[in-house]
XYZ file of C-alpha atoms in Angstrom:
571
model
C 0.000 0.000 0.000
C 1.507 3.631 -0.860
C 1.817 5.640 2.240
C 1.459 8.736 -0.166
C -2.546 8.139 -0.405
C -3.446 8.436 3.049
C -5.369 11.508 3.749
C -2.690 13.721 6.708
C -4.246 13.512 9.942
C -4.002 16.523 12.408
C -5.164 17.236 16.097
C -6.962 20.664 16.699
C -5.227 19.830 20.311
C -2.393 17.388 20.065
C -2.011 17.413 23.822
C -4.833 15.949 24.684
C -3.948 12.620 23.003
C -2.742 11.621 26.319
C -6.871 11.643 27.556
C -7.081 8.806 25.096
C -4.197 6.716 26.992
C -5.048 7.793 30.214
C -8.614 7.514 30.448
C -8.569 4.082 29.878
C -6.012 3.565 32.457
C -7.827 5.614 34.664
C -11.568 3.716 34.082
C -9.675 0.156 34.049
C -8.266 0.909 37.449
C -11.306 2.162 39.020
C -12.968 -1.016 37.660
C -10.130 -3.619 39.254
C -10.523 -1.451 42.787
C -14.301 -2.077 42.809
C -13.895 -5.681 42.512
C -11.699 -5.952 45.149
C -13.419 -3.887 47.196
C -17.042 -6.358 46.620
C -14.799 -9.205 47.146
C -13.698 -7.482 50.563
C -17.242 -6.861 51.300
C -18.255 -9.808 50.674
C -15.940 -11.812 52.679
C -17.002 -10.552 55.817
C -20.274 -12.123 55.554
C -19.384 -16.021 55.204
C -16.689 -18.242 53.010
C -16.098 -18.380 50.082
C -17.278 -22.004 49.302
C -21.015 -20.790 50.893
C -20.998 -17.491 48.623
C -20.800 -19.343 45.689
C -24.074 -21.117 46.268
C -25.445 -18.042 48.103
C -24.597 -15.251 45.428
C -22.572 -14.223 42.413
C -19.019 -13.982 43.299
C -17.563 -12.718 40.554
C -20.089 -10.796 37.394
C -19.773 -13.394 34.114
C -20.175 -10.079 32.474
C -17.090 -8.042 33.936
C -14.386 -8.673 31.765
C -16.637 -7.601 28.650
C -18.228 -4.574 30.625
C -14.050 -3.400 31.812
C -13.509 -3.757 27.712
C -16.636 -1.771 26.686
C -15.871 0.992 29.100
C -12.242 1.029 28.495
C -13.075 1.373 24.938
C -15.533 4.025 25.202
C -12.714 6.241 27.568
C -10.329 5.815 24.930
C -13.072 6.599 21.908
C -14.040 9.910 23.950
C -9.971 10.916 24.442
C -9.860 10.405 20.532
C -12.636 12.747 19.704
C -11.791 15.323 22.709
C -8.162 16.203 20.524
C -10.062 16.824 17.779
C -8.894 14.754 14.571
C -9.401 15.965 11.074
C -8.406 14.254 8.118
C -9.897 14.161 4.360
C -11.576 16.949 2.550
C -14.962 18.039 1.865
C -16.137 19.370 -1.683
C -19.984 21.070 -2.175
C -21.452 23.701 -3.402
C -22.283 26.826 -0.941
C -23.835 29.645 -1.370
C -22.204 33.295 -0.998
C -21.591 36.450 -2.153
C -19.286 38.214 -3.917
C -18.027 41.000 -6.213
C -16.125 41.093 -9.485
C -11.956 42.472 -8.751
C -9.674 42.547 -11.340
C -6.278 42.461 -9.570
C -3.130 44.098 -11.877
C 0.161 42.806 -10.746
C 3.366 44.829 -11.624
C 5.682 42.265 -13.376
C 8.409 44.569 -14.359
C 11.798 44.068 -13.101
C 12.091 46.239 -10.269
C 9.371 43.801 -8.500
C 12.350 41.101 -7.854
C 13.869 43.625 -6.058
C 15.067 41.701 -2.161
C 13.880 44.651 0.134
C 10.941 42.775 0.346
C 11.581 39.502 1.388
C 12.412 37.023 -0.314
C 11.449 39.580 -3.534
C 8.374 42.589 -3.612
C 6.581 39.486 -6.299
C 6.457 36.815 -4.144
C 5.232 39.220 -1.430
C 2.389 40.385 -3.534
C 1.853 36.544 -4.145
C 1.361 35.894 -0.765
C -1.143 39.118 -0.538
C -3.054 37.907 -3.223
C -3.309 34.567 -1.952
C -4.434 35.581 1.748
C -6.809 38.114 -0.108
C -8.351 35.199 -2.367
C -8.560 32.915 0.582
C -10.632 35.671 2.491
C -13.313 35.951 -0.555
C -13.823 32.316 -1.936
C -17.576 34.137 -3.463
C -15.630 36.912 -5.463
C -15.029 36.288 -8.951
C -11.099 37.357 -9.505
C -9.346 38.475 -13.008
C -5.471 38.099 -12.905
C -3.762 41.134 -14.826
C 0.387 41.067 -15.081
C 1.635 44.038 -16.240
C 5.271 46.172 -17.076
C 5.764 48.163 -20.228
C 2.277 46.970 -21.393
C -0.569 44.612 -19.573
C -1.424 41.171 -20.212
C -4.924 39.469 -19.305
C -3.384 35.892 -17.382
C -7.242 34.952 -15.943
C -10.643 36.352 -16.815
C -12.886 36.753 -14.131
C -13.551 33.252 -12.754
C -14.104 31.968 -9.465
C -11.498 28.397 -9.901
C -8.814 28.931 -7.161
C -6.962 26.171 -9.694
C -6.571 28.710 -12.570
C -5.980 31.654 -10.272
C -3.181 29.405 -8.267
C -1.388 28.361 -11.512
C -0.928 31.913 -13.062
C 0.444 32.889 -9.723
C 2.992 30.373 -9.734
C 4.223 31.009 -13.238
C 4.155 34.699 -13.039
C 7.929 36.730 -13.349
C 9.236 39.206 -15.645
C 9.402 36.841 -18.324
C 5.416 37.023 -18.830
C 5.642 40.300 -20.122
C 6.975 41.200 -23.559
C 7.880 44.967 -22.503
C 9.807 45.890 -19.861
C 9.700 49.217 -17.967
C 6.205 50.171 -15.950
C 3.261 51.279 -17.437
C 0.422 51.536 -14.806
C -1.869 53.981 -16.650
C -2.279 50.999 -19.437
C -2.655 48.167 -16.423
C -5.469 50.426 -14.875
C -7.072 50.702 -18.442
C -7.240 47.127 -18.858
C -8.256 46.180 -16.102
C -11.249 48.622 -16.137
C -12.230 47.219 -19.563
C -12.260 43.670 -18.063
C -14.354 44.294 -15.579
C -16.933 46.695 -17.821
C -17.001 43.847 -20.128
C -18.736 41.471 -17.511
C -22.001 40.630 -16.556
C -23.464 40.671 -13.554
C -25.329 42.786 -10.460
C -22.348 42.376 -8.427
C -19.717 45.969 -7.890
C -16.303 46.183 -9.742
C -13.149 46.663 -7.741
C -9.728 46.796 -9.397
C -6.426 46.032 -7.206
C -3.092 47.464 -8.262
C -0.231 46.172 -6.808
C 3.085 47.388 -7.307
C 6.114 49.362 -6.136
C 4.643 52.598 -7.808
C 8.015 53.031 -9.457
C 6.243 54.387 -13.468
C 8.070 55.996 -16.240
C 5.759 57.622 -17.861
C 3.719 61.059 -17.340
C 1.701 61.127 -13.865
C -0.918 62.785 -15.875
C -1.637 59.637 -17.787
C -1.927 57.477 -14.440
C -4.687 59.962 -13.057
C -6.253 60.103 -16.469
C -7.064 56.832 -16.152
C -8.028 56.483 -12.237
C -10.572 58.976 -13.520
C -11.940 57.351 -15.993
C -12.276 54.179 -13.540
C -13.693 55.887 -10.949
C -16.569 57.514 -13.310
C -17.175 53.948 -14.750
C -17.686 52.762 -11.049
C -14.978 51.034 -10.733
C -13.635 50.981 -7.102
C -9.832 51.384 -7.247
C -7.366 50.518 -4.697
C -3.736 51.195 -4.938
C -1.122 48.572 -2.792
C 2.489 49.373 -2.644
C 5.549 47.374 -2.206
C 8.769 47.818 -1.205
C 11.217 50.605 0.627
C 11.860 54.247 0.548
C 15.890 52.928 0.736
C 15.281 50.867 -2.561
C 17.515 47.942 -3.328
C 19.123 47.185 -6.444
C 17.680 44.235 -9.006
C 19.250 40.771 -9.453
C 19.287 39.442 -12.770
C 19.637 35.749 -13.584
C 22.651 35.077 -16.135
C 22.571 31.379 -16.204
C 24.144 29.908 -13.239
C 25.211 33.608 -12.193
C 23.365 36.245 -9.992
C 24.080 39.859 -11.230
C 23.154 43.309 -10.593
C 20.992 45.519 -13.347
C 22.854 48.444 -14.345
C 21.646 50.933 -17.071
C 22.710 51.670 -20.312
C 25.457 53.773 -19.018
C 26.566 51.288 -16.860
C 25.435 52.401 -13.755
C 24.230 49.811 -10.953
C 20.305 50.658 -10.728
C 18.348 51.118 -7.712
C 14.474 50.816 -7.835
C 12.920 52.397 -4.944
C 9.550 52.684 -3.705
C 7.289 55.672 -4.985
C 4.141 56.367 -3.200
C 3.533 59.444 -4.884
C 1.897 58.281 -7.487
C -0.054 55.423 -6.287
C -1.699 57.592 -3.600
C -2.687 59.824 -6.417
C -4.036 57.533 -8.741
C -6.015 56.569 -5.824
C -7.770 59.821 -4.995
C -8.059 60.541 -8.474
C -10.815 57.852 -8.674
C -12.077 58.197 -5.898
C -10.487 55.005 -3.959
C -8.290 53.683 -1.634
C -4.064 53.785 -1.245
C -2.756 51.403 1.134
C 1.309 52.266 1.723
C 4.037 49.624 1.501
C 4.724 49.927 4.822
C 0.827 48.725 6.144
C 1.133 45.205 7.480
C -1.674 43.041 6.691
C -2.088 44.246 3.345
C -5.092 41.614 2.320
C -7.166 42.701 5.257
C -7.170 46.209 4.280
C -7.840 45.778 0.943
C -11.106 43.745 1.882
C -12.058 45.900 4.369
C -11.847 49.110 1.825
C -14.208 46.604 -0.444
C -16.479 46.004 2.235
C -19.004 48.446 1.548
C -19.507 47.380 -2.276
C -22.688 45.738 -3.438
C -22.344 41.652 -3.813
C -24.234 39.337 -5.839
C -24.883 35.975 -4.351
C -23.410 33.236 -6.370
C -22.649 28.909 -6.278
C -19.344 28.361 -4.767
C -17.413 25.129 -5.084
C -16.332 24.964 -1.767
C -13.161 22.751 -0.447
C -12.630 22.145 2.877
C -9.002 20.574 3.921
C -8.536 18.402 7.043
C -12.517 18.174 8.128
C -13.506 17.390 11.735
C -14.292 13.672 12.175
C -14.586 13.775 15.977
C -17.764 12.083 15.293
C -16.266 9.336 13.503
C -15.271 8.160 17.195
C -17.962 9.990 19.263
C -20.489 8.514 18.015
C -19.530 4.820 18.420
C -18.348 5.268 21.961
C -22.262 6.821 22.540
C -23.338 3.369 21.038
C -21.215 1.525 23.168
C -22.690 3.679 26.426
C -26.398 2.729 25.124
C -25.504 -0.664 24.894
C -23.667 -0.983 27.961
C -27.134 0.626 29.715
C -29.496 -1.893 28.052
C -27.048 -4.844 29.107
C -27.452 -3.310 33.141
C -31.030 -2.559 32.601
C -31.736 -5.751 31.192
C -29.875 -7.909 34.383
C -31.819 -5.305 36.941
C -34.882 -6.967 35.587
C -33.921 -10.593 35.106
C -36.818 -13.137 37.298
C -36.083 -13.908 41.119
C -35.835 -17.605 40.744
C -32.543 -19.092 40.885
C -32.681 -21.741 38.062
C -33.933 -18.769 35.558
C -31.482 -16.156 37.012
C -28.541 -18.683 36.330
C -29.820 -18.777 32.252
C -30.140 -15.659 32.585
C -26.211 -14.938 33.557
C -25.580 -18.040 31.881
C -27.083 -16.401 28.724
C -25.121 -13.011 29.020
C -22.077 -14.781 29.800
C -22.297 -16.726 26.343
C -23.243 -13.992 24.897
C -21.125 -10.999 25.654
C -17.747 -12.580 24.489
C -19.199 -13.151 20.944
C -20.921 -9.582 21.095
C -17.629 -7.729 21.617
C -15.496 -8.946 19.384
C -18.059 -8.175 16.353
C -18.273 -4.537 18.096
C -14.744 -4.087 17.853
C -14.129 -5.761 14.255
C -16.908 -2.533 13.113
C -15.635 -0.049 14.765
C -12.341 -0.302 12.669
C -14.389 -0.941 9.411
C -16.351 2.322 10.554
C -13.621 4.748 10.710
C -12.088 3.596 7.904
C -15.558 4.273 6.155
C -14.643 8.070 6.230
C -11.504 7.960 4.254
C -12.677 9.408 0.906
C -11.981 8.205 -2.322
C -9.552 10.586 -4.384
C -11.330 13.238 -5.897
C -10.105 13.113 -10.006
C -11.101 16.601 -9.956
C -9.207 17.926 -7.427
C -6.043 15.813 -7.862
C -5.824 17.423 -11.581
C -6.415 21.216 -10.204
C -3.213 20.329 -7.889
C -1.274 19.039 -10.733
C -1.843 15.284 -10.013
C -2.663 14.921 -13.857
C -1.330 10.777 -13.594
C -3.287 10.173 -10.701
C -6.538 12.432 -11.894
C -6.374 10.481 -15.135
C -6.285 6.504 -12.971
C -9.246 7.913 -10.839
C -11.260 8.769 -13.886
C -10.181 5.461 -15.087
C -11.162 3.749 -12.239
C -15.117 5.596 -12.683
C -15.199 4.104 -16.211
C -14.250 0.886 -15.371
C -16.781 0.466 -12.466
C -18.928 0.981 -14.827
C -19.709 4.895 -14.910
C -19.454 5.465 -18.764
C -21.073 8.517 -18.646
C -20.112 11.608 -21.268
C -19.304 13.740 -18.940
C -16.974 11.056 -17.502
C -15.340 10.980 -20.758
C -15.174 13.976 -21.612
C -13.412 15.041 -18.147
C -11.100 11.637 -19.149
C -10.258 13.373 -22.055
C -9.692 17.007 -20.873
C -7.104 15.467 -18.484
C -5.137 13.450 -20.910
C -4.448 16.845 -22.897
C -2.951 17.845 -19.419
C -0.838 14.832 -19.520
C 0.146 15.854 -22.896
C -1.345 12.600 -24.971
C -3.045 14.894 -27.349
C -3.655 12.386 -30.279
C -5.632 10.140 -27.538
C -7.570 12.628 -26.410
C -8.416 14.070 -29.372
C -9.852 10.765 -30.443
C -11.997 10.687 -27.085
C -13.264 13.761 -27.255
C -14.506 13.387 -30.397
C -15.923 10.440 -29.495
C -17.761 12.450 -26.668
C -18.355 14.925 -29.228
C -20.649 12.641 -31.410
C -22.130 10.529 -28.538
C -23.573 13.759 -26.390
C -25.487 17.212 -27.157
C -25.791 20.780 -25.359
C -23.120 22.003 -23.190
C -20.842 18.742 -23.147
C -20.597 18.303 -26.810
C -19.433 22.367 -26.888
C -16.802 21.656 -24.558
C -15.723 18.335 -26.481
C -15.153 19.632 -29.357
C -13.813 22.806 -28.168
C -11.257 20.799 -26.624
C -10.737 18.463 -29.032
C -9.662 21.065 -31.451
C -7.372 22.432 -28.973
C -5.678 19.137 -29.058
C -5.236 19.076 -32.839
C -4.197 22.589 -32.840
C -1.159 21.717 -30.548
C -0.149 19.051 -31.969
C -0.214 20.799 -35.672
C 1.917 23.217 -33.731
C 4.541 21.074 -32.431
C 7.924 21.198 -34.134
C 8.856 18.659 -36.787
C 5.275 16.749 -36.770
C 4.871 14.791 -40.022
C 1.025 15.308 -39.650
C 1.118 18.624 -39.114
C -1.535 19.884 -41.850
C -3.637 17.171 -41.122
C -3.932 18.897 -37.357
C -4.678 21.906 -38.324
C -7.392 20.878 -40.466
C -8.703 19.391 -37.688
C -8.478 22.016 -35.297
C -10.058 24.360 -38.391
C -12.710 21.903 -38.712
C -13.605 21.492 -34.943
C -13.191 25.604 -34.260
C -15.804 26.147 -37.737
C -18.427 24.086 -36.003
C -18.108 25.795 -32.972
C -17.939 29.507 -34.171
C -20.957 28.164 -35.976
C -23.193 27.892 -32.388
C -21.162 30.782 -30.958
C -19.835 33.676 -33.200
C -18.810 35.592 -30.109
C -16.480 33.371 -28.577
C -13.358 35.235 -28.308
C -11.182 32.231 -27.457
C -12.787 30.290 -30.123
C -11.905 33.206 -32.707
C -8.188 33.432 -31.457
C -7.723 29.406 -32.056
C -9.281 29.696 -34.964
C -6.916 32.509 -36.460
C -4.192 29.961 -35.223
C -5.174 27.350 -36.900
C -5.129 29.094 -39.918
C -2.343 31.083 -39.818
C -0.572 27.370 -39.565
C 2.956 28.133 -37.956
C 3.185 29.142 -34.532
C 3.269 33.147 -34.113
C 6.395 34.958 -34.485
C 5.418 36.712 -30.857
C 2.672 35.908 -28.145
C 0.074 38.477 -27.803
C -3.142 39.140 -29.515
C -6.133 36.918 -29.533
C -8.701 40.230 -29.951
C -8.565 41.118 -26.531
C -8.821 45.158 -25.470
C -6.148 46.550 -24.290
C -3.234 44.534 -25.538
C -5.078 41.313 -24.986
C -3.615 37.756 -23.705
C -1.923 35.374 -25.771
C -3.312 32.804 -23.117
C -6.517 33.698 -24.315
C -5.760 30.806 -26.705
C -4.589 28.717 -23.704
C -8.481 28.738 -21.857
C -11.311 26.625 -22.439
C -13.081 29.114 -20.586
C -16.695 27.661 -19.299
C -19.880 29.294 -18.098
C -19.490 30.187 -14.467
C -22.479 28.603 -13.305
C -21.144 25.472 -14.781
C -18.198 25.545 -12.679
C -16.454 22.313 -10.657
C -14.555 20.443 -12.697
C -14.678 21.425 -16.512
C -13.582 24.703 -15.259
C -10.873 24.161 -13.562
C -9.665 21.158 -16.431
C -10.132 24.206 -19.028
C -7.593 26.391 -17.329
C -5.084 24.387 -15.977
C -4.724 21.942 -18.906
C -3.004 24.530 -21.303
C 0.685 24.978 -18.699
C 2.474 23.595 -21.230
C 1.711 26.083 -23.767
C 1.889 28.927 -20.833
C 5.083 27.788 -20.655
C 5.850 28.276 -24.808
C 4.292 31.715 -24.494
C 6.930 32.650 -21.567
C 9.805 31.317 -23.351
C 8.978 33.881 -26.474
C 8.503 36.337 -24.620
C 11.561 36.228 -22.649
C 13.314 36.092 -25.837
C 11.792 39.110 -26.968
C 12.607 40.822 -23.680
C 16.309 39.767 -24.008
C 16.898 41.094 -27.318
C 16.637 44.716 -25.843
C 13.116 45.997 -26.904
C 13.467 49.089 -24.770
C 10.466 50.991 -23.497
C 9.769 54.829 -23.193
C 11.902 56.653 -21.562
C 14.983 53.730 -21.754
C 14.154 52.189 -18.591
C 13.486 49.139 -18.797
C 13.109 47.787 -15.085
C-alpha cells in the first residue's frame, strides 16, 4: 500500500492525546478497585465455598463490561483532541463582487527589500486576499511596459493558483512600468462582464512608473466615473535595493545603459494619487496586513450571491469516534437494565447470567471488528477533480479510469477523461476521445468536447517537426468552424481559430482580440460558463501549462533582445 494516499491527519489539540491513553487507564483501574473492594465486602459475611451457592461472586459479564468501558474512555480521548483528516467538496452559497487584480511584473518587482522579492510578497497578498473571498469572482492582470490578461474573471482557485505560480518578468513582452495601461485594462475587463455584483480593481506594485503622472490619473478617472472601485497597494522601501538578474548559473546586478548599478525604490507618490483621483483607496508599503485592508476598503460594495465550489481541507471527524463510543454507552445501559430486571428464581437467574455470559464474548469482538471498518468508512476516495487542479494529472487520469471501469461510462466522464489526458500531454488520444464524446452527447458537453478536441489538434499541428502537421490543423479548423458556428462571439474560439489558420506558430505571443493589448493565453483557456463551474472549469484552465510555458519562453526572448520601453528604462 503507498503511504502517499493516506489523507494527513491533524489534532486541533495534540495534547490531549494523552486523555485517550489515560482515560482508559484511569476507568480500568477504578474497575479492578471495585472488585476488590465487593470481594472485601463480601468476605465478611461467610466463606467463600457458601458465597458461591449463596450469590454471584464474581459478574460473568465483567471482563466484557471493563472492555466496553475502556473502549468508550479511549473513543471519547480520541474525539476530545479533535482529529481531522480528508476533505470536503460542495457547493455553498455566498456572495461576492467582481476584482480585477493588476500585478506589476516589471523588473524592479524582484527587487530583495521585500523579502524574499516585492513578487512573491504580492503573491502571498493575493493569496491571503483570495482565501478571504472564496464568493468573489477574480481576473489576474500582469503588467510592465504593457498589460497582459493571465485569468478572466472566474471563481477556480486552480486557474488563479497556476498563473500565480508562473508569473515573473518573463510574462511580459515589454519591460519598464506602465500603470496607466494596467489600470485601463483592467477597467475594460471588468466593464465587459455581466453581472449585479460591484467592480473593484487592485493594483499592486512598487509605484516606481516611467511615464507622465498625468496619464496614471487620467485613467483612475476614468475608472472611478465607470464605477470602478480602485485601490492602490504598494511594495517595497523608501531605501530601494538594487535588481538581481539571472545570467545562467550567475546572480548579477541591473545596471543601465550607461553602466550604472540601478536602484528601484519605492514611490508612493503616485499610487496615492491615482487613488484619490478615482475616488479610492491607497494602502502604503509599509501597512502590514495588506489583504485585510484591501477587503475591508471593499467592504461596503454591493455583492451578488453566487454557487461556490467549496473545499474544505482536514474536516472534523470527531464524530467518527464519538459517536460509536455513545453506542457503546447505550448498549452498555441496556445490558445493566436488562440484568436489573432478570426473574427472582434461581434456576432462571442462572440462564439468565448463563445467557449473558455466552453472549457478551461473541458480542464484543463483532463490536470491535466494526468499529475499525467504521472509521475507515470516512476515508474518501480521491477526488479526479481535485487531484488534476493540484497538478496530479497521472493520478486524476487513474481515478477517472477507475469511474469508467466500475462501470460509470457517462459523457461527462469521458469527456473530463479526455480534458485530463491533454494535461498529460497525450493529445492524439484525447483528441480521439473527445470526439468520441463529441458525437455521442449534445448541449453544453458536446461544446466543450469539441472545443477541446480542437485544442488538441491545434497543438499538436503546432509542435515542431510533426509529419502530420496539416492534417492537425485541419482538424483544429474543422472542430473551431463548427463551434464559431453555435457561438460567433467566442473570443477564445476566434483566437484558435486565427491559429489554426495562420498554420505556424506566431512569431510573438500576444493578440487573440482582446482590449487593451489582450492575452496570448486567451488561446490557452477553455473558458466555461461560471455557473457550470467544478470540474470542466478548472480542467479548461489548468490543462493549457504547457503552452503557458511556450508563451513565456517567447517572450523572454523578446525581452532579451533589448526591446526598450519609453523613456529607456526598462526595469
Amino acid at each position: 500500500m503507498n503511504l502517499g494516499t493516506l489523507p494527513p491527519l491533524i489534532f486541533d489539540v495534540p495534547w490531549l492525546l494523552l486523555a485517550a491513553l489515560f482515560l482508559p487507564l484511569v476507568v480500568w483501574w477504578m474497575r479492578s478497585v471495585r472488585t476488590r473492594q465487593r470481594r472485601v465486602r463480601l468476605a465478611r459475611y461467610a466463606e467463600s465455598s457458601a458465597l458461591r451457592r449463596l450469590v454471584m461472586i464474581t459478574d460473568p459479564d465483567e471482563g466484557g463490561r471493563t472492555l466496553r468501558l475502556v473502549l468508550i474512555a479511549f473513543l471519547a480521548g480520541l474525539a476530545l483532541s479533535g482529529p481531522r483528516w480528508g476533505l470536503a467538496h460542495g457547493p455553498v452559497s455566498a456572495r461576492g463582487i467582481d476584482m480585477a487584480i493588476a500585478i506589476d511584473a516589471s523588473l524592479s518587482m524582484m527587487a530583495p527589500d521585500e523579502r524574499p522579492s516585492r513578487l512573491e510578497r504580492v503573491k502571498q497578498e493575493v493569496r491571503r486576499l483570495r482565501a478571504m473571498s472564496q464568493a468573489d469572482r477574480v481576473a489576474l492582470i500582469a503588467f510592465a511596459g504593457r498589460s497582459y490578461i493571465l485569468t478572466p474573471l472566474t471563481s477556480d482557485d486552480g486557474a488563479i493558483e497556476l498563473f500565480l505560480d508562473n508569473l515573473d518578468p518573463s510574462v511580459v513582452g515589454q519591460a519598464g512600468s506602465s500603470i496607466a495601461r494596467a489600470i485601463r485594462q483592467g477597467t475594460e475587463l471588468l466593464l465587459a462582464s455581466d453581472g449585479s455584483a460591484d467592480r473593484a480593481l487592485v493594483l499592486m506594485t512598487d509605484g516606481e512608473a516611467f511615464e507622465p503622472a498625468e496619464d496614471v490619473k487620467a485613467a483612475a478617472t476614468e475608472a472611478g466615473v465607470k464605477g470602478v472601485s480602485l485601490v492602490t497597494v504598494g511594495f517595497g522601501t523608501a531605501q530601494g535595493s538594487t535588481i538581481p538578474i539571472q545570467d545562467g548559473s550567475v546572480t548579477r546586478e541591473k545596471r543601465d545603459d550607461e553602466g550604472k548599478v540601478v536602484i528601484t525604490r519605492y514611490s508612493p507618490e503616485l499610487l496615492e494619487a491615482a487613488a484619490k483621483a478615482a475616488g479610492g483607496t491607497f494602502i502604503p508599503a509599509e501597512a502590514s496586513d495588506k489583504a485585510t485592508r484591501v477587503r475591508g476598503a471593499l467592504r461596503s460594495l454591493r455583492t451578488a450571491k453566487r454557487k461556490v465550489d467549496s473545499r474544505e481541507d482536514h474536516v472534523p471527524r470527531y464524530l467518527w469516534l464519538l459517536l460509536p463510543a455513545l453506542a457503546l454507552l447505550a448498549y452498555d445501559t441496556w445490558l445493566l437494565s436488562r440484568r436489573r430486571t432478570l426473574p427472582d428464581d434461581m434456576n432462571d437467574r442462572d440462564g439468565a447470567r448463563s445467557s449473558v455470559a455466552s453472549t457478551m464474548p461473541q458480542v464484543a469482538p463483532l463490536l470491535l471488528m466494526a468499529l475499525p471498518a467504521a472509521l475507515m468508512s470516512c476515508k474518501q476516495a480521491p477526488d479526479p477533480a481535485a487531484l488534476f487542479a493540484e497538478g496530479n494529472v497521472a493520478a486524476a487520469i487513474a481515478g477517472y479510469r477507475a469511474q469508467i471501469a466500475s462501470g460509470d461510462t457517462t459523457v461527462r466522464t469521458r469527456y473530463n477523461l479526455g480534458t485530463a489526458i491533454i494535461g498529460a500531454d497525450s493529445l492524439k488520444a484525447a483528441a480521439e476521445l473527445l470526439e468520441m464524446v463529441r458525437r455521442d452527447s449534445d448541449g453544453e458537453t458536446r461544446m466543450r468536447a469539441r472545443f477541446n478536441a480542437g485544442y488538441a489538434s491545434l497543438v499538436m499541428g503546432r509542435a515542431p517537426q510533426n509529419p502530420e502537421a496539416e492534417a492537425s490543423f485541419a482538424a483544429a479548423r474543422a472542430a473551431y468552424r463548427a463551434f464559431l458556428t453555435d457561438r460567433p462571439v467566442d473570443a477564445d474560439a476566434k483566437w484558435n481559430y486565427e491559429l489554426a489558420l495562420r498554420k505556424p506558430p506566431p512569431p510573438q505571443g500576444g493578440g487573440g482580440g482582446g482590449g487593451g493589448g489582450g492575452d496570448s493565453q486567451s488561446d490557452k483557456q477553455d473558458e466555461q460558463p461560471q455557473n457550470q463551474g467544478g470540474l470542466d472549469q478548472k480542467q479548461a484552465e489548468a490543462l493549457l501549462n504547457s503552452a503557458a510555458r511556450e508563451e513565456r519562453d517567447v517572450q523572454g526572448r523578446k525581452q532579451r533582445q533589448g526591446r526598450t520601453p519609453p523613456g529607456g528604462k526598462d526595469w
